[in-house]
XYZ file of C-alpha atoms in Angstrom:
469
model
C 11.081 44.139 160.933
C 9.851 40.626 161.769
C 9.137 38.332 158.857
C 5.515 37.869 159.903
C 4.550 40.719 162.281
C 1.739 40.299 164.781
C -1.693 40.645 163.148
C -3.786 43.750 163.847
C -6.821 43.573 166.087
C -10.126 45.410 165.989
C -9.993 48.214 168.521
C -12.891 48.898 170.812
C -13.559 52.000 168.745
C -14.188 49.900 165.636
C -17.822 49.754 164.603
C -19.861 46.796 165.783
C -19.709 43.772 163.495
C -16.295 44.629 162.085
C -14.602 41.550 163.601
C -13.895 38.600 161.314
C -15.873 35.621 162.625
C -14.938 34.860 166.222
C -11.611 36.633 165.900
C -10.650 40.145 166.930
C -9.301 40.949 163.455
C -10.834 43.824 161.524
C -12.804 43.173 158.325
C -12.324 46.780 157.242
C -8.565 46.573 157.644
C -8.364 43.283 155.748
C -10.486 44.632 152.924
C -8.314 47.734 152.676
C -5.164 45.600 152.350
C -6.760 43.504 149.609
C -7.702 46.696 147.791
C -4.170 48.036 148.056
C -2.858 44.682 146.865
C -4.912 45.013 143.701
C -3.494 48.504 143.182
C 0.061 47.187 143.542
C -0.331 44.924 140.521
C -2.797 47.124 138.592
C -2.177 50.778 139.509
C -4.891 53.291 138.679
C -2.462 55.455 136.717
C 0.249 54.237 134.358
C 3.709 53.824 135.806
C 6.645 55.748 134.396
C 8.380 53.972 131.500
C 9.165 50.457 132.661
C 12.679 49.280 133.280
C 14.007 46.374 131.200
C 13.036 44.029 134.021
C 9.425 45.203 133.967
C 7.395 46.824 136.715
C 8.450 47.550 140.290
C 10.559 44.848 141.947
C 10.342 45.888 145.606
C 7.560 46.556 148.086
C 7.534 49.585 150.285
C 7.979 48.738 153.940
C 4.435 49.581 155.023
C 2.835 47.445 152.326
C 5.128 44.525 153.047
C 4.379 44.815 156.757
C 0.611 44.761 156.166
C 0.671 41.844 153.743
C 2.811 39.874 156.183
C 0.131 40.500 158.802
C -2.435 39.010 156.424
C -0.101 36.063 155.920
C -0.118 35.469 159.681
C -3.862 36.006 159.974
C -4.671 33.554 157.169
C -3.731 30.695 159.495
C -7.070 31.315 161.230
C -9.991 29.534 159.547
C -12.404 32.464 159.994
C -9.933 34.800 158.328
C -9.246 32.286 155.559
C -12.977 31.980 154.865
C -13.320 35.762 154.843
C -10.484 36.056 152.333
C -12.110 33.440 150.139
C -15.442 35.253 150.335
C -13.785 38.387 148.958
C -12.134 36.475 146.122
C -8.650 36.615 147.583
C -7.534 33.570 145.506
C -8.330 35.491 142.297
C -6.465 38.533 143.584
C -3.490 36.391 144.528
C -3.565 34.713 141.122
C -3.286 38.193 139.589
C -0.179 38.749 141.703
C 1.365 35.478 140.483
C 0.691 36.408 136.885
C 1.843 40.044 136.948
C 4.179 40.645 139.870
C 7.878 41.099 139.255
C 8.540 41.385 142.983
C 9.812 38.093 144.465
C 8.941 39.067 148.026
C 5.372 39.933 147.059
C 4.964 36.646 145.205
C 6.377 34.681 148.131
C 3.981 36.252 150.618
C 0.950 35.765 148.390
C 1.759 32.096 147.753
C 2.238 31.728 151.504
C -1.206 33.224 152.177
C -2.806 30.833 149.713
C -0.875 27.971 151.300
C -2.322 28.818 154.712
C -5.826 29.046 153.252
C -5.419 25.647 151.576
C -4.962 24.019 154.978
C -8.744 24.157 155.335
C -10.592 21.481 153.371
C -13.391 23.503 151.760
C -11.006 26.236 150.641
C -8.519 23.673 149.368
C -11.249 22.045 147.283
C -12.261 25.411 145.846
C -8.655 26.331 144.997
C -7.962 22.929 143.489
C -10.966 23.040 141.163
C -9.805 26.336 139.649
C -7.919 25.151 136.570
C -6.406 28.562 135.796
C -5.152 29.000 139.333
C -3.776 25.464 139.315
C -1.759 26.102 136.153
C -0.444 29.425 137.435
C 0.688 27.793 140.678
C 2.547 25.036 138.843
C 4.321 27.680 136.797
C 5.708 29.108 140.050
C 7.870 25.971 140.304
C 9.958 27.499 137.526
C 10.618 30.583 139.653
C 14.213 31.463 140.466
C 13.393 32.744 143.968
C 13.992 30.118 146.669
C 11.492 31.519 149.220
C 8.771 31.524 146.541
C 9.679 27.972 145.548
C 9.487 26.924 149.190
C 5.998 28.376 149.650
C 4.841 26.911 146.337
C 6.076 23.469 147.365
C 4.388 23.810 150.735
C 1.107 24.728 149.018
C 1.338 21.765 146.627
C 2.098 19.370 149.475
C -0.898 20.705 151.419
C -3.202 20.105 148.436
C -1.760 16.645 147.762
C -2.382 15.773 151.413
C -6.128 16.360 151.036
C -7.532 13.029 149.707
C -10.524 14.797 148.174
C -8.397 16.765 145.706
C -5.092 14.890 145.547
C -6.005 13.188 142.265
C -6.816 16.543 140.685
C -3.282 17.736 141.341
C -1.691 14.445 140.316
C -3.465 14.568 136.971
C -2.591 18.237 136.524
C 1.071 17.565 137.242
C 1.106 14.511 134.992
C -0.166 16.640 132.107
C 2.374 19.396 132.728
C 5.863 18.181 131.675
C 7.553 21.354 132.923
C 6.891 20.269 136.524
C 9.313 17.363 136.083
C 11.986 19.674 134.673
C 11.550 22.275 137.401
C 11.554 19.745 140.243
C 14.641 17.992 138.867
C 16.393 21.332 138.432
C 15.712 22.237 142.069
C 16.880 18.855 143.382
C 20.046 18.885 141.298
C 21.130 22.500 141.787
C 19.674 24.029 144.956
C 21.699 24.343 148.144
C 18.695 25.503 150.178
C 18.121 22.549 152.519
C 14.661 23.665 153.616
C 13.546 23.936 149.989
C 15.075 20.576 149.083
C 13.263 18.863 151.942
C 9.906 20.341 150.968
C 10.356 19.511 147.269
C 11.376 15.997 148.306
C 8.181 15.664 150.329
C 6.175 16.685 147.255
C 7.915 14.096 145.065
C 7.556 11.426 147.752
C 3.834 12.153 148.045
C 3.347 12.132 144.263
C 5.115 8.787 143.833
C 3.199 7.308 146.749
C -0.119 8.476 145.317
C 0.343 7.533 141.680
C 2.551 4.794 140.247
C 1.809 5.890 136.686
C 3.236 9.338 137.335
C 6.292 7.762 138.964
C 6.807 5.555 135.901
C 6.499 8.587 133.625
C 9.145 10.442 135.610
C 11.431 7.401 135.619
C 11.209 7.228 131.820
C 11.724 10.977 131.387
C 15.092 12.439 130.472
C 15.418 10.567 127.203
C 15.246 13.779 125.206
C 16.025 17.437 125.704
C 13.328 19.306 127.575
C 12.098 22.834 127.114
C 10.670 24.779 130.025
C 9.988 28.387 130.990
C 12.871 30.415 132.344
C 12.626 33.170 134.903
C 11.542 35.721 132.303
C 8.953 33.293 130.847
C 10.874 32.883 127.602
C 11.566 29.336 126.400
C 14.833 27.959 127.659
C 16.454 24.613 126.995
C 16.928 22.734 130.244
C 19.443 19.949 130.890
C 18.532 16.375 130.097
C 17.443 15.486 133.621
C 17.208 11.930 134.895
C 15.386 11.366 138.138
C 17.919 9.177 140.011
C 20.964 11.515 139.790
C 18.758 14.439 140.851
C 17.518 12.541 143.922
C 21.071 11.577 144.850
C 22.310 15.165 144.546
C 19.531 16.425 146.814
C 20.199 13.638 149.322
C 23.859 14.638 149.504
C 22.843 18.234 150.277
C 20.440 17.349 153.110
C 22.253 14.368 154.670
C 24.245 16.364 157.235
C 21.803 19.158 158.053
C 18.396 17.493 158.021
C 17.893 13.832 159.052
C 14.184 14.070 158.237
C 15.041 15.275 154.751
C 17.436 12.375 154.247
C 14.638 10.047 155.327
C 12.383 11.573 152.651
C 14.878 11.112 149.813
C 15.745 7.571 150.862
C 12.024 6.739 150.814
C 11.766 8.167 147.288
C 14.538 5.792 146.196
C 12.746 2.942 147.935
C 9.537 3.764 146.048
C 11.494 3.596 142.788
C 12.536 0.022 143.604
C 8.887 -1.065 143.851
C 8.765 -1.205 140.047
C 11.194 -2.929 137.678
C 11.681 0.266 135.712
C 12.819 2.033 138.863
C 15.382 -0.633 139.732
C 16.704 -0.506 136.185
C 16.917 3.291 136.341
C 19.176 2.897 139.385
C 21.423 0.049 138.255
C 21.618 0.982 134.570
C 22.750 4.555 135.137
C 25.918 5.570 133.229
C 27.990 4.570 136.263
C 26.135 1.277 136.632
C 24.556 2.389 139.893
C 27.906 2.872 141.601
C 27.059 6.371 142.876
C 23.812 5.173 144.439
C 25.484 2.175 146.073
C 28.393 4.285 147.347
C 26.115 6.889 148.939
C 23.874 4.334 150.636
C 26.787 2.145 151.670
C 28.545 5.154 153.187
C 25.399 6.145 155.087
C 24.842 2.763 156.701
C 28.509 2.052 157.386
C 29.712 5.490 158.485
C 26.718 7.402 159.893
C 23.827 5.160 160.916
C 23.652 2.627 163.752
C 27.335 2.801 164.680
C 29.054 0.471 167.208
C 29.231 3.169 169.878
C 25.516 4.032 169.512
C 23.069 2.719 172.112
C 20.726 -0.030 170.822
C 17.757 2.343 171.075
C 19.182 4.204 168.054
C 17.641 1.580 165.792
C 14.187 2.842 166.771
C 15.099 6.420 165.929
C 16.574 5.428 162.566
C 14.181 2.607 161.668
C 12.495 4.299 158.691
C 15.626 5.623 157.012
C 17.434 2.320 157.635
C 14.528 0.381 156.148
C 14.526 2.547 153.021
C 18.299 2.377 152.511
C 18.552 -1.371 153.099
C 15.567 -1.980 150.823
C 17.323 -0.176 147.961
C 20.616 -1.966 148.655
C 18.776 -5.277 148.682
C 17.123 -4.560 145.335
C 20.463 -3.517 143.836
C 22.291 -6.509 145.294
C 19.691 -8.933 143.951
C 19.699 -7.435 140.457
C 23.396 -6.628 140.035
C 25.410 -9.184 141.992
C 27.941 -9.315 139.166
C 28.795 -5.646 139.655
C 32.167 -5.145 141.315
C 30.852 -2.610 143.804
C 28.342 -5.089 145.253
C 30.865 -7.863 145.796
C 31.524 -8.881 149.374
C 35.057 -7.501 149.334
C 33.534 -4.036 149.581
C 30.253 -4.958 151.235
C 31.400 -7.017 154.214
C 31.007 -4.085 156.595
C 27.408 -3.707 155.447
C 26.951 -7.422 156.204
C 28.208 -7.009 159.752
C 26.072 -3.920 160.193
C 22.978 -5.977 159.361
C 23.831 -8.357 162.197
C 24.394 -5.382 164.514
C 20.953 -3.993 163.617
C 19.335 -7.345 164.370
C 21.159 -7.484 167.714
C 20.008 -3.967 168.546
C 16.450 -4.902 167.621
C 16.577 -7.878 169.951
C 17.711 -5.525 172.718
C 14.879 -3.132 171.962
C 12.396 -5.993 171.932
C 13.501 -7.212 175.363
C 13.327 -3.674 176.699
C 9.786 -3.260 175.382
C 8.715 -6.510 177.079
C 10.273 -5.421 180.376
C 8.530 -2.047 180.194
C 5.175 -3.666 179.503
C 5.590 -5.782 182.629
C 6.453 -2.817 184.798
C 3.371 -0.709 184.144
C -0.065 -0.830 182.557
C 0.007 1.145 179.304
C -2.738 3.536 178.265
C -4.693 2.630 175.109
C -3.011 5.360 173.052
C 0.392 4.258 174.250
C -0.355 0.669 173.232
C -1.338 1.920 169.799
C 1.971 3.760 169.493
C 3.877 0.649 170.567
C 2.034 -1.474 168.006
C 2.886 1.026 165.271
C 6.486 1.064 166.458
C 6.564 -2.743 166.362
C 5.146 -2.666 162.820
C 7.933 -0.402 161.530
C 10.574 -2.431 163.329
C 9.163 -5.616 161.785
C 9.481 -4.060 158.319
C 13.090 -3.166 159.086
C 13.751 -6.695 160.345
C 12.242 -8.283 157.230
C 14.351 -6.089 154.942
C 17.469 -6.802 157.007
C 16.918 -10.542 156.818
C 16.341 -10.525 153.063
C 19.540 -8.603 152.362
C 21.505 -10.609 154.927
C 20.392 -13.885 153.367
C 21.535 -12.723 149.930
C 24.893 -11.643 151.301
C 25.392 -14.909 153.223
C 25.341 -16.778 149.947
C 28.102 -14.553 148.586
C 30.472 -14.830 151.559
C 33.764 -16.525 150.701
C 36.237 -18.264 152.985
C 38.449 -15.168 152.748
C 35.607 -12.872 153.846
C 34.721 -15.224 156.679
C 38.278 -15.489 157.959
C 38.598 -11.709 157.917
C 35.368 -11.376 159.884
C 36.568 -13.913 162.445
C 39.917 -12.167 162.883
C 38.269 -8.753 163.294
C 35.782 -10.094 165.835
C 32.730 -9.330 163.702
C 31.956 -13.021 163.298
C 31.636 -15.059 166.471
C 29.159 -17.406 168.056
C 27.053 -14.558 169.379
C 26.695 -12.682 166.061
C 26.194 -15.874 164.053
C 23.553 -17.082 166.482
C 21.743 -13.773 166.164
C 21.796 -14.077 162.367
C 20.623 -17.710 162.383
C 17.899 -16.980 164.937
C 16.397 -14.341 162.651
C 16.941 -16.099 159.333
C 15.671 -19.581 160.191
C 13.604 -21.260 158.960
C 12.650 -18.901 156.092
C 16.173 -18.508 154.737
C 17.416 -22.006 155.518
C 19.291 -22.388 152.195
C 21.305 -19.223 152.803
C 22.236 -20.249 156.335
C 23.239 -23.712 155.145
C 25.395 -22.203 152.387
C 27.166 -19.959 154.884
C 27.680 -22.817 157.327
C 29.558 -24.788 154.696
C 31.947 -21.860 154.188
C 32.275 -21.417 157.943
C 33.359 -25.065 158.384
C 36.378 -24.354 156.197
C 37.260 -21.267 158.235
C 36.387 -22.410 161.781
C 35.162 -26.009 162.236
C 34.665 -25.559 165.994
C 32.387 -22.553 165.582
C 30.400 -24.363 162.899
C 29.935 -27.380 165.194
C 28.807 -25.184 168.086
C 26.238 -23.466 165.870
C 24.909 -26.811 164.696
C 24.394 -27.800 168.341
C 22.500 -24.563 169.039
C 20.361 -25.005 165.919
C 19.565 -28.751 165.608
C 17.568 -28.232 162.406
C 20.828 -27.460 160.589
C 22.462 -30.710 161.688
C 19.480 -32.763 160.562
C 19.890 -31.526 156.998
C 23.669 -31.970 156.762
């Protein structure tokens, strides 16, 4: 059986007016499924003595098939409005509260998630305080498919500006959400779920700095949250940074978009002092964060055998990673793991990125000369240029900090390995001057000790440096 079978249509024999809106779906059939759904969670006659786990835990095949059809149909706005008219959200809330069947809960959350894609319905759902609390409780579910649909529903609601603040406030007032989200990020191996939960966290932090600060400060005491059977259960003492790192490790190989999401979450943390401190004052002094990010940029992203165009494909994740590294480097330069002995490859990678960006810039100019771009295409190019400029700015800031830390030993090693030469140094100087003049001047002094000829040649190419020496 398919997960979401094809929805039923109204046959020609159906009575006139039975179609839902402008669709060919049958009102009578939909209403009958809703009625049967009510009977599933509140049967007319008592069940036999319940098992220790509670009521029934599986759906019969016919019922599952029909509810999956409704799930598919709810993507249509006319059907979604019809379901709302017949109080489907209240019926679904009854399922969330009473069902012991994971598959049933998953499908019903999925239906509500489809309905929430439409603004008016989303506003109605969001204003229902009881429904909102019940939905947040689903984040404590042990069933991954249900968690995935719940996360999708929350992300949909948070993406509607009209109701986003309602959900932010609701989440802020519900401490168990933090525990449940951290538990998922730190323990789940379901990549699809981790990506969706990451998108929820990313959206929350982007929407509300106060909530982000609250979550950064959490984990200072033991937390109590509902377990699968709704009985209190002591949860681990979660801290947000280790949970984010664990999720990032899970998604890094299988889902580049997911890695992008988690790197952006870390970047958002560095926008406040408390976030930077949470990273660098972890029990390991931030070593795990630095090692993961360093490994990503030096071993996986923007490699020497990649074409220059790769920097456009990786611009957002590179910007996030380098932004976090820059914040860590600036705040913890005394830490052994940030010293140039271990970070020199990252330094040379920054120059490579700048070189690639120059190549992309020249290519964009050539393309613009070859043909007249459409207005929408020009808009896309401008947006692309904006993101590349952000990446360039972050690159230059981190590069300038690292230039000041380069020693004669580091420089000699770079010269011997071919990473440092007139071409790479010129690229660095071209991008750093005049804003980071002090850093360039500091590096040039070290370079004179390692290679006087190269230093002289660079001074000739950049007269402003010679004037100040």
